[in-house]
């Protein structure tokens, strides 16, 4: 709905469901359209990509991510994401987006995640380890073509006067999302390269990104055209990793 606090490109709804083995009954569900047009197909592909990206992000050092699953029904693809800001049936857990923390504590002009993470460390709100984890995640996002890493898509959990990194959420290759008029982007995506001091973090992120693109290329829930694109991205990154 317009004005929803859970904004974004996908329509979505919240739900309460019982599922054996889940950490919480609370979920946020994104879903695609029901037709087979190229635009709807691409959005459906990206929902599966978000699920795969959340899984691959957990291979990065110290990174946790929201648990998710894909459901396909009546021509629609649904991405169900467990909410880590809820507990038990009625409990709410504290969570602060980086956007809110910037307004309250830093007052910086918009920038990238590492810049703000380093500023929170300097202000003693965040430990060095959490800042380092966000550097890994930021590079992973860039290497999977995530162009939507704004300050609302990174959050922290307050505990004992400090901030701890919250699980990762809403991470997917938005560079490949349909354009405003419904057309699919066709231009080449060049993977970013690191500065010498960033090499170790870049290589760790690249390994996770290669795994992500490999899974995209093998997942039959994704359209054939986008699977080919995933394999191409993975091969290009693998070649770069051997040269960096």
Coordinates of C-alpha atoms in Angstrom, one line a residue:
X1 CA 0.0 0.0 0.0
X2 CA 1.1 3.6 -0.7
X3 CA 2.8 5.0 2.3
X4 CA 3.7 1.7 3.8
X5 CA 6.6 1.6 6.3
X6 CA 7.8 -1.5 4.4
X7 CA 8.5 0.4 1.2
X8 CA 10.4 -0.8 -1.8
X9 CA 10.0 -2.0 -5.4
X10 CA 8.0 -5.2 -4.6
X11 CA 4.5 -5.4 -3.3
X12 CA 4.5 -7.1 0.0
X13 CA 2.5 -8.1 3.0
X14 CA 3.2 -9.3 6.6
X15 CA 1.9 -12.6 7.9
X16 CA 2.0 -14.9 10.9
X17 CA 2.5 -18.5 10.0
X18 CA 3.5 -21.8 11.7
X19 CA 6.4 -23.6 10.1
X20 CA 8.5 -26.4 11.8
X21 CA 12.0 -25.3 12.4
X22 CA 11.5 -21.6 11.9
X23 CA 12.9 -19.1 14.4
X24 CA 9.7 -17.0 14.4
X25 CA 6.2 -17.2 13.0
X26 CA 6.5 -13.6 11.8
X27 CA 7.3 -13.1 8.1
X28 CA 7.4 -10.4 5.4
X29 CA 6.3 -11.7 2.0
X30 CA 7.3 -10.1 -1.3
X31 CA 5.6 -11.4 -4.5
X32 CA 5.7 -11.0 -8.3
X33 CA 2.9 -10.5 -10.8
X34 CA 1.1 -13.5 -12.3
X35 CA 1.7 -13.1 -16.0
X36 CA 4.7 -14.3 -18.2
X37 CA 5.7 -10.9 -19.5
X38 CA 9.5 -10.2 -19.6
X39 CA 9.1 -7.6 -16.8
X40 CA 7.2 -9.8 -14.5
X41 CA 9.5 -12.7 -15.2
X42 CA 12.5 -10.6 -14.3
X43 CA 11.0 -9.5 -11.0
X44 CA 10.3 -13.2 -10.3
X45 CA 13.9 -14.0 -11.1
X46 CA 15.1 -11.3 -8.7
X47 CA 13.0 -12.7 -5.8
X48 CA 14.7 -16.0 -6.2
X49 CA 18.0 -14.1 -6.4
X50 CA 17.3 -12.4 -3.1
X51 CA 16.8 -15.7 -1.5
X52 CA 20.1 -17.0 -2.9
X53 CA 21.9 -13.9 -2.0
X54 CA 20.8 -14.1 1.6
X55 CA 22.1 -17.7 1.7
X56 CA 25.4 -16.8 0.2
X57 CA 25.9 -13.7 2.4
X58 CA 26.1 -16.1 5.4
X59 CA 29.4 -17.5 4.0
X60 CA 31.0 -14.1 4.6
X61 CA 33.1 -13.8 7.9
X62 CA 30.7 -13.1 10.8
X63 CA 27.7 -12.2 8.6
X64 CA 24.2 -13.4 9.6
X65 CA 21.2 -12.9 7.3
X66 CA 17.4 -13.2 7.4
X67 CA 16.1 -16.7 6.7
X68 CA 13.9 -17.0 3.7
X69 CA 12.2 -19.5 1.3
X70 CA 10.7 -19.3 -2.1
X71 CA 7.1 -20.4 -2.9
X72 CA 5.6 -20.6 -6.4
X73 CA 1.8 -20.7 -6.7
X74 CA -0.7 -19.7 -9.4
X75 CA 1.9 -18.2 -11.6
X76 CA 3.4 -16.0 -8.9
X77 CA 6.7 -16.2 -7.1
X78 CA 6.7 -15.4 -3.4
X79 CA 9.7 -14.7 -1.2
X80 CA 9.0 -15.3 2.5
X81 CA 11.5 -13.7 4.8
X82 CA 11.5 -14.4 8.6
X83 CA 11.5 -11.2 10.7
X84 CA 14.4 -10.9 13.1
X85 CA 12.8 -7.8 14.7
X86 CA 10.0 -9.9 16.1
X87 CA 10.1 -12.6 18.8
X88 CA 7.5 -15.0 20.2
X89 CA 3.9 -14.2 19.1
X90 CA 3.6 -10.6 20.1
X91 CA 7.2 -9.5 20.9
X92 CA 9.0 -6.7 19.1
X93 CA 12.8 -6.5 19.2
X94 CA 14.7 -3.2 18.9
X95 CA 16.2 -2.4 15.6
X96 CA 17.7 0.9 14.2
X97 CA 18.3 1.5 10.5
X98 CA 21.5 3.2 9.5
X99 CA 19.4 6.0 8.1
X100 CA 17.9 6.6 11.6
X101 CA 21.3 6.3 13.3
X102 CA 22.8 8.9 10.9
X103 CA 20.0 11.4 11.6
X104 CA 20.3 10.8 15.4
X105 CA 24.1 10.4 15.9
X106 CA 26.2 11.4 12.9
X107 CA 24.4 13.9 10.7
X108 CA 26.5 13.1 7.7
X109 CA 25.5 13.6 4.1
X110 CA 24.5 10.4 2.2
X111 CA 27.4 8.0 1.5
X112 CA 28.2 4.3 1.3
X113 CA 27.9 1.8 4.1
X114 CA 31.6 1.5 5.0
X115 CA 31.9 5.3 5.5
X116 CA 29.1 5.3 8.0
X117 CA 30.3 2.1 9.7
X118 CA 33.7 3.7 10.2
X119 CA 32.1 6.8 11.6
X120 CA 30.1 4.8 14.1
X121 CA 33.4 3.0 15.2
X122 CA 35.1 6.4 15.6
X123 CA 32.1 7.5 17.8
X124 CA 32.5 4.3 19.8
X125 CA 28.9 3.2 19.0
X126 CA 30.2 0.2 16.9
X127 CA 33.0 -2.2 17.4
X128 CA 35.8 -2.7 14.8
X129 CA 34.5 -6.3 14.0
X130 CA 31.1 -5.1 13.0
X131 CA 32.5 -2.4 10.8
X132 CA 34.7 -5.0 9.1
X133 CA 31.8 -7.2 8.5
X134 CA 29.9 -4.4 6.7
X135 CA 32.9 -3.8 4.5
X136 CA 32.7 -7.5 3.4
X137 CA 28.9 -7.2 2.9
X138 CA 29.3 -3.9 0.9
X139 CA 31.7 -5.5 -1.5
X140 CA 29.6 -8.6 -1.8
X141 CA 26.6 -6.4 -2.7
X142 CA 28.6 -4.5 -5.3
X143 CA 29.9 -7.8 -6.9
X144 CA 26.3 -9.1 -7.2
X145 CA 25.2 -5.9 -8.9
X146 CA 23.2 -4.6 -5.9
X147 CA 22.6 -0.9 -6.7
X148 CA 20.1 -0.5 -3.8
X149 CA 22.4 -0.4 -0.8
X150 CA 20.9 2.7 0.7
X151 CA 20.9 3.6 4.4
X152 CA 17.5 2.0 5.1
X153 CA 18.8 -1.4 4.0
X154 CA 21.4 -1.7 6.8
X155 CA 20.3 -2.0 10.4
X156 CA 21.8 -2.5 13.9
X157 CA 20.5 -3.8 17.2
X158 CA 21.1 -1.7 20.3
X159 CA 22.5 -3.7 23.3
X160 CA 24.1 -2.4 26.5
X161 CA 24.8 1.0 25.2
X162 CA 26.4 -0.2 21.9
X163 CA 25.3 -1.2 18.5
X164 CA 25.5 -4.7 17.1
X165 CA 25.1 -5.6 13.4
X166 CA 21.6 -6.9 12.6
X167 CA 21.2 -9.8 10.1
X168 CA 21.4 -8.8 6.5
X169 CA 18.2 -8.3 4.5
X170 CA 17.0 -6.9 1.1
X171 CA 20.1 -7.8 -0.8
X172 CA 19.8 -8.7 -4.5
X173 CA 21.1 -7.7 -8.0
X174 CA 18.9 -4.6 -8.5
X175 CA 21.1 -3.5 -11.3
X176 CA 19.2 -6.0 -13.4
X177 CA 15.7 -4.8 -12.3
X178 CA 13.3 -3.6 -15.1
X179 CA 13.5 0.0 -15.9
X180 CA 10.7 2.5 -15.1
X181 CA 9.0 1.8 -18.4
X182 CA 9.2 -1.9 -18.0
X183 CA 12.2 -2.5 -20.3
X184 CA 15.0 -4.8 -19.2
X185 CA 18.5 -3.2 -18.9
X186 CA 20.8 -4.4 -21.6
X187 CA 24.1 -2.7 -20.9
X188 CA 27.2 -4.5 -19.6
X189 CA 27.9 -4.6 -15.8
X190 CA 31.5 -4.2 -15.0
X191 CA 32.6 -5.6 -11.6
X192 CA 34.3 -3.1 -9.3
X193 CA 37.9 -3.7 -8.4
X194 CA 39.5 -3.0 -5.0
X195 CA 42.3 -0.7 -3.9
X196 CA 45.4 -2.6 -2.8
X197 CA 44.4 -2.2 0.9
X198 CA 41.0 -3.7 0.1
X199 CA 42.3 -6.8 -1.6
X200 CA 41.7 -9.3 1.2
X201 CA 38.1 -8.2 1.8
X202 CA 37.4 -8.0 -1.9
X203 CA 38.6 -11.6 -2.4
X204 CA 36.5 -12.9 0.4
X205 CA 33.4 -11.1 -1.0
X206 CA 34.3 -12.2 -4.5
X207 CA 34.3 -15.9 -3.5
X208 CA 30.8 -15.5 -2.0
X209 CA 29.7 -13.6 -5.1
X210 CA 31.0 -16.3 -7.5
X211 CA 29.0 -18.8 -5.4
X212 CA 25.9 -16.7 -5.7
X213 CA 26.2 -16.3 -9.5
X214 CA 26.9 -20.0 -9.8
X215 CA 23.7 -20.8 -7.9
X216 CA 21.7 -18.3 -10.0
X217 CA 23.0 -20.2 -13.1
X218 CA 21.9 -23.5 -11.8
X219 CA 18.5 -22.7 -10.2
X220 CA 15.6 -23.8 -12.5
X221 CA 13.2 -21.4 -10.7
X222 CA 15.0 -18.7 -12.6
X223 CA 14.4 -18.0 -16.3
X224 CA 16.8 -19.5 -18.8
X225 CA 18.0 -16.1 -20.0
X226 CA 18.9 -14.8 -16.5
X227 CA 20.5 -18.1 -15.6
X228 CA 22.9 -17.6 -18.6
X229 CA 23.6 -14.1 -17.4
X230 CA 24.4 -15.4 -13.9
X231 CA 26.9 -17.9 -15.3
X232 CA 28.6 -15.1 -17.3
X233 CA 28.9 -12.9 -14.2
X234 CA 30.3 -15.8 -12.2
X235 CA 32.9 -16.6 -14.9
X236 CA 34.0 -13.0 -15.2
X237 CA 34.4 -12.6 -11.4
X238 CA 36.4 -15.9 -11.2
X239 CA 38.7 -14.6 -13.9
X240 CA 39.1 -11.2 -12.1
X241 CA 39.9 -13.0 -8.8
X242 CA 42.8 -14.9 -10.4
X243 CA 44.2 -11.6 -11.6
X244 CA 43.8 -9.3 -8.5

